[in-house]
XYZ file of C-alpha atoms in Angstrom:
360
model
C -8.211 26.832 2.157
C -6.176 28.069 5.923
C -2.986 27.763 5.450
C -1.055 27.373 9.622
C 2.904 27.275 11.023
C 5.025 29.639 10.153
C 7.758 30.561 7.838
C 11.023 32.786 8.575
C 11.272 36.415 6.919
C 12.544 35.838 3.094
C 10.694 33.200 3.117
C 7.370 34.328 1.649
C 7.801 32.534 -2.150
C 7.695 29.476 -0.138
C 4.290 30.199 2.566
C 2.931 31.828 -0.782
C 3.471 28.610 -3.014
C 1.913 26.410 -0.570
C -1.562 28.187 0.550
C -1.894 27.763 -3.751
C -1.067 23.176 -2.875
C -2.667 24.076 -0.663
C -6.111 25.039 -2.493
C -5.999 23.212 -5.423
C -5.926 20.196 -3.151
C -8.992 17.721 -1.555
C -7.018 16.612 0.675
C -3.875 18.653 3.514
C 0.056 18.819 2.726
C 3.258 19.887 5.204
C 6.194 21.884 3.665
C 8.516 21.546 5.818
C 12.684 23.290 5.692
C 14.965 23.570 8.703
C 18.950 24.276 8.438
C 21.573 23.745 10.849
C 18.517 23.562 13.467
C 16.248 26.280 13.158
C 13.394 25.876 11.624
C 12.880 28.020 8.850
C 9.959 27.321 7.311
C 7.326 25.143 9.141
C 3.847 25.067 6.928
C 0.532 23.033 6.897
C -2.830 23.511 6.170
C -5.487 21.205 3.271
C -8.082 18.459 4.950
C -6.020 16.006 6.841
C -9.320 13.327 6.596
C -11.621 14.538 3.444
C -14.557 12.231 4.260
C -14.975 13.958 7.430
C -13.416 17.429 6.884
C -10.212 17.342 9.433
C -8.492 19.412 9.208
C -4.682 18.991 8.737
C -2.810 20.147 12.208
C 0.746 20.763 12.853
C 0.394 17.216 14.657
C -1.244 15.234 11.016
C 1.547 12.123 10.940
C 1.129 10.486 7.440
C 1.743 8.008 5.421
C 5.829 8.923 3.735
C 5.391 5.526 1.061
C 9.029 5.314 -0.477
C 10.412 7.601 1.579
C 11.180 5.439 4.360
C 13.859 4.291 1.788
C 15.246 7.465 2.423
C 14.563 6.380 6.126
C 16.070 3.003 5.874
C 18.926 4.442 4.134
C 19.579 7.048 6.938
C 19.491 3.620 9.407
C 21.820 1.481 7.821
C 24.676 4.437 6.901
C 24.381 4.554 10.301
C 24.808 1.238 12.057
C 27.771 1.208 9.187
C 27.044 -2.534 9.643
C 26.671 -3.421 6.676
C 30.213 -3.878 4.275
C 28.295 -2.398 1.246
C 30.403 -5.286 -1.371
C 30.116 -7.796 1.439
C 27.806 -10.662 -0.891
C 23.954 -11.229 1.060
C 24.809 -14.009 1.674
C 27.713 -13.280 3.951
C 24.919 -12.507 6.718
C 22.232 -14.605 5.910
C 23.543 -18.177 4.951
C 21.001 -19.494 2.818
C 20.094 -16.499 -0.256
C 21.144 -18.323 -2.984
C 22.132 -15.521 -5.635
C 25.261 -13.541 -6.247
C 23.863 -10.441 -5.415
C 25.764 -8.190 -2.806
C 24.845 -5.138 -0.193
C 25.377 -1.943 -2.981
C 23.370 -3.798 -5.369
C 20.145 -3.691 -3.223
C 20.595 -0.555 -2.019
C 20.928 0.778 -5.381
C 18.271 -0.835 -6.899
C 20.299 -3.576 -9.245
C 19.814 -6.831 -7.941
C 17.227 -7.757 -10.036
C 15.014 -8.722 -7.242
C 12.158 -6.191 -8.246
C 9.175 -7.962 -7.203
C 8.638 -11.441 -4.916
C 7.046 -14.301 -7.721
C 5.547 -17.014 -5.633
C 2.060 -16.153 -3.274
C 2.922 -14.022 -0.515
C 1.564 -11.280 1.542
C 2.828 -8.263 1.294
C 2.585 -6.965 4.941
C 4.471 -10.191 6.003
C 8.332 -8.966 6.252
C 10.378 -11.733 7.131
C 8.003 -14.689 4.256
C 8.577 -11.870 1.938
C 12.220 -11.680 2.536
C 12.412 -16.323 2.393
C 10.663 -16.430 -0.486
C 13.473 -13.683 -2.664
C 16.234 -15.800 -0.808
C 15.798 -18.048 -3.065
C 14.463 -17.177 -5.774
C 16.846 -15.670 -9.235
C 17.023 -12.486 -10.076
C 15.241 -11.531 -13.363
C 19.130 -9.759 -14.500
C 22.862 -10.156 -13.052
C 23.564 -8.493 -10.223
C 24.849 -4.859 -10.320
C 23.589 -4.819 -14.193
C 20.374 -3.174 -14.838
C 18.659 -0.105 -12.410
C 14.887 -1.215 -11.868
C 13.006 -0.141 -8.912
C 13.039 -2.931 -6.944
C 8.910 -0.939 -4.983
C 8.447 -3.028 -1.727
C 11.476 -6.046 -2.207
C 14.380 -3.623 -1.377
C 12.411 -3.199 2.022
C 12.037 -7.071 2.610
C 15.805 -7.011 1.743
C 17.333 -4.515 3.912
C 14.865 -5.509 7.138
C 16.080 -8.863 7.070
C 19.893 -7.865 6.609
C 18.980 -5.220 10.015
C 17.501 -7.941 11.336
C 20.615 -10.626 10.761
C 23.013 -7.895 12.234
C 22.098 -6.324 14.865
C 18.796 -7.764 15.926
C 16.673 -5.301 16.085
C 13.135 -5.541 13.223
C 13.597 -2.118 11.207
C 11.178 -0.712 13.198
C 13.037 -0.798 16.743
C 16.188 0.795 14.198
C 14.521 3.788 13.148
C 13.209 3.942 16.456
C 16.601 3.515 18.697
C 18.363 4.958 15.893
C 16.886 7.908 14.528
C 13.338 8.987 16.441
C 14.473 8.276 20.086
C 17.830 10.059 20.822
C 16.909 12.828 17.577
C 13.596 13.520 19.582
C 12.003 12.675 15.526
C 8.041 12.000 15.417
C 8.947 9.309 12.512
C 7.425 5.937 13.532
C 7.818 2.379 11.124
C 4.913 0.305 13.173
C 3.228 3.097 13.782
C 1.085 2.204 17.333
C -2.607 2.290 17.770
C -1.851 5.528 20.249
C -0.793 7.270 17.455
C -3.893 6.430 14.614
C -5.877 9.996 15.129
C -3.033 12.253 14.363
C -2.666 10.192 10.276
C -4.413 11.615 7.546
C -6.701 9.907 5.329
C -4.954 9.561 2.269
C -7.262 10.242 -1.262
C -6.132 9.449 -4.523
C -6.407 11.905 -7.773
C -8.777 10.377 -10.100
C -6.486 10.049 -13.057
C -4.168 8.559 -10.122
C -1.698 5.514 -11.234
C 2.254 5.069 -10.843
C 4.917 4.313 -13.830
C 3.766 7.358 -15.910
C 6.921 7.125 -18.028
C 6.168 3.500 -18.530
C 3.807 2.859 -22.194
C 4.920 -0.918 -22.273
C 2.069 -2.960 -21.454
C 4.448 -6.240 -21.334
C 6.929 -4.359 -18.356
C 3.784 -3.034 -16.986
C 2.303 -6.286 -16.002
C 5.851 -5.883 -14.270
C 4.404 -2.664 -13.246
C 1.838 -4.399 -11.257
C 3.651 -7.809 -9.994
C 5.728 -5.016 -8.102
C 3.266 -2.782 -6.724
C 0.731 -6.903 -5.770
C -2.047 -4.413 -5.636
C -1.158 -1.954 -2.429
C -1.734 1.379 -4.339
C -4.888 0.604 -5.921
C -6.301 -0.234 -2.857
C -7.517 3.369 -0.973
C -8.877 0.414 2.440
C -5.667 -1.729 2.145
C -3.252 1.884 1.963
C -5.323 2.694 4.990
C -5.564 0.138 7.361
C -4.063 0.444 10.166
C -1.962 -3.641 9.854
C -1.031 -1.636 6.303
C 1.108 1.247 9.255
C 1.570 -1.272 11.754
C 3.972 -3.852 8.916
C 7.429 -2.053 9.342
C 7.301 -2.583 5.774
C 10.281 -0.490 5.146
C 10.018 0.140 1.348
C 6.443 1.940 2.626
C 5.163 1.986 5.077
C 6.989 4.733 8.503
C 5.309 7.684 9.208
C 5.689 11.709 10.329
C 5.573 14.254 10.308
C 6.646 17.001 7.847
C 8.949 18.330 10.408
C 10.263 15.339 11.237
C 11.605 15.030 8.303
C 13.147 17.782 7.480
C 15.280 17.169 10.361
C 16.088 14.693 9.871
C 18.094 15.261 6.537
C 18.889 18.498 8.135
C 21.213 16.783 10.682
C 22.035 13.844 8.420
C 23.389 17.052 5.778
C 25.238 18.404 9.291
C 26.708 14.231 10.203
C 24.914 14.289 12.849
C 23.689 11.139 12.425
C 25.521 8.881 10.618
C 29.923 10.318 10.415
C 30.590 12.409 7.228
C 32.174 9.449 5.744
C 29.402 6.692 5.778
C 27.402 9.035 3.989
C 29.537 10.134 1.279
C 29.916 6.757 0.610
C 25.995 7.285 1.034
C 24.911 9.717 -1.442
C 28.208 8.884 -4.470
C 26.322 7.076 -7.529
C 26.095 3.681 -7.096
C 23.301 3.517 -10.134
C 22.614 5.196 -12.392
C 20.445 5.827 -16.048
C 16.838 4.565 -17.417
C 15.110 1.616 -15.338
C 15.103 -1.543 -16.963
C 11.616 -1.774 -16.021
C 9.918 2.316 -15.156
C 11.326 3.797 -18.701
C 12.153 6.297 -16.185
C 15.413 8.121 -15.266
C 16.576 6.827 -11.933
C 19.673 7.921 -10.128
C 21.027 6.502 -6.276
C 24.252 6.082 -4.010
C 22.933 3.434 -0.761
C 19.613 4.007 -0.502
C 19.492 7.143 -1.718
C 17.853 8.780 -4.326
C 19.822 11.527 -5.547
C 19.652 14.613 -8.422
C 18.508 13.150 -11.891
C 17.699 14.926 -15.599
C 14.227 15.044 -14.247
C 14.096 17.932 -11.167
C 13.186 14.777 -8.776
C 16.059 17.252 -6.069
C 15.598 20.818 -7.535
C 17.220 24.267 -9.035
C 19.958 22.143 -5.570
C 23.137 20.843 -7.639
C 24.058 18.972 -4.513
C 21.312 16.037 -2.988
C 20.579 13.738 -1.291
C 16.424 12.580 -0.322
C 13.870 9.808 -0.686
C 10.277 10.503 -2.592
C 7.311 8.863 -2.038
C 4.162 7.515 -3.417
C 2.102 11.178 -4.518
C 4.051 13.117 -4.665
C 6.035 13.241 -1.313
C 9.525 14.477 -1.913
C 11.781 14.533 1.989
C 16.342 15.659 0.868
C 18.976 17.737 1.718
C 20.548 20.280 0.224
C 24.054 20.294 2.061
C 25.698 22.800 0.536
C 22.441 24.750 0.995
C 23.307 23.022 5.002
C 19.036 22.521 4.826
C 16.767 19.868 4.340
C 13.167 19.885 3.155
C 10.189 17.574 3.972
C 6.632 18.143 2.288
C 4.236 15.748 2.761
C 0.117 15.248 1.552
C -1.905 12.857 1.610
C -3.673 13.407 -2.060
C -1.278 10.462 -4.529
C -1.132 12.963 -7.493
C -0.084 10.845 -10.827
C 4.155 12.098 -10.417
C 3.809 13.340 -15.278
C 0.998 14.865 -13.348
C 2.140 16.872 -10.303
C 3.978 19.757 -9.765
C 3.854 21.331 -6.578
C 6.899 19.255 -4.282
C 8.584 20.936 -7.418
C 6.632 24.199 -6.985
C 7.649 24.655 -3.673
C 11.514 24.039 -3.361
C 12.270 26.122 -6.960
C 10.365 28.513 -4.182
C 13.242 27.669 -1.789
C 15.565 28.270 -3.591
C 14.536 32.175 -4.793
C 14.125 32.474 -0.897
C 17.106 31.621 -0.462
């Protein structure tokens, strides 16, 4: 399939790696690298809609899934209205558990799913249920990825401290000031630009996990979100402002965001240093996957999520998306794809980041 876009001289290896990724795809993809405001790599190719055989274009938007968590981490760091050490109930009267803000952001709160019956697209209702739910463990004693509840909790904290919805915060703090093609609560007039998501035949979540009892916990965590092509491709999903996984954007927008973060132009350097130091690390108590978190950002882990760079921060997304910064190189990068693959069978972003590292 055709590859379009540009790669600066010296980055031919990145273009070759991307061409291999697209050639092996049922869908499409984009990869962008931005350093100090200069676009070094901006490539796209394949099919944005495999059903209608529509090509991926320069302005194709794609659902970020959990790449959205990194966007929200950037909002939190930029606003500076949440004290990581404060209890959630300081900002949220009626929140009953002794959870602190950093527990929420670093996935140690012990609230990885909503216990009661709920509509996973209703942020306020899910937040209300979590406010009185007992944690599965003493907050701070274990780390386990909060796939959807991270978003309900962060969105409610921001609403209570700023009066903004999560989508408004993304627009007003990030997208508009920095001219980013990035949206949480994607408006209807952009629907035709959104790539249609497809799942590889062997796609599954939590591929590090074999225990059947904890597999049932994972199923509660995701509440069927990634099991339904109709749901993940629905306008209702994109409109819901899910702060854990519902944003859309272009690879160029995400690479630019992380370039701006690395340069101290979104949050102060002190705020970024606080957000990108270790707040939790270890083996996920539910998923058996090695994890390493700052305040909402993923950090380098033993399985090389952020490539060969020794210093990095960002956030990956379900199915293969990878977005982040290499601060020592002074750049941001983003790999977006609409073909969801299982983590243990997906080396696309790894190949691209290895080629990028070689090019530098």
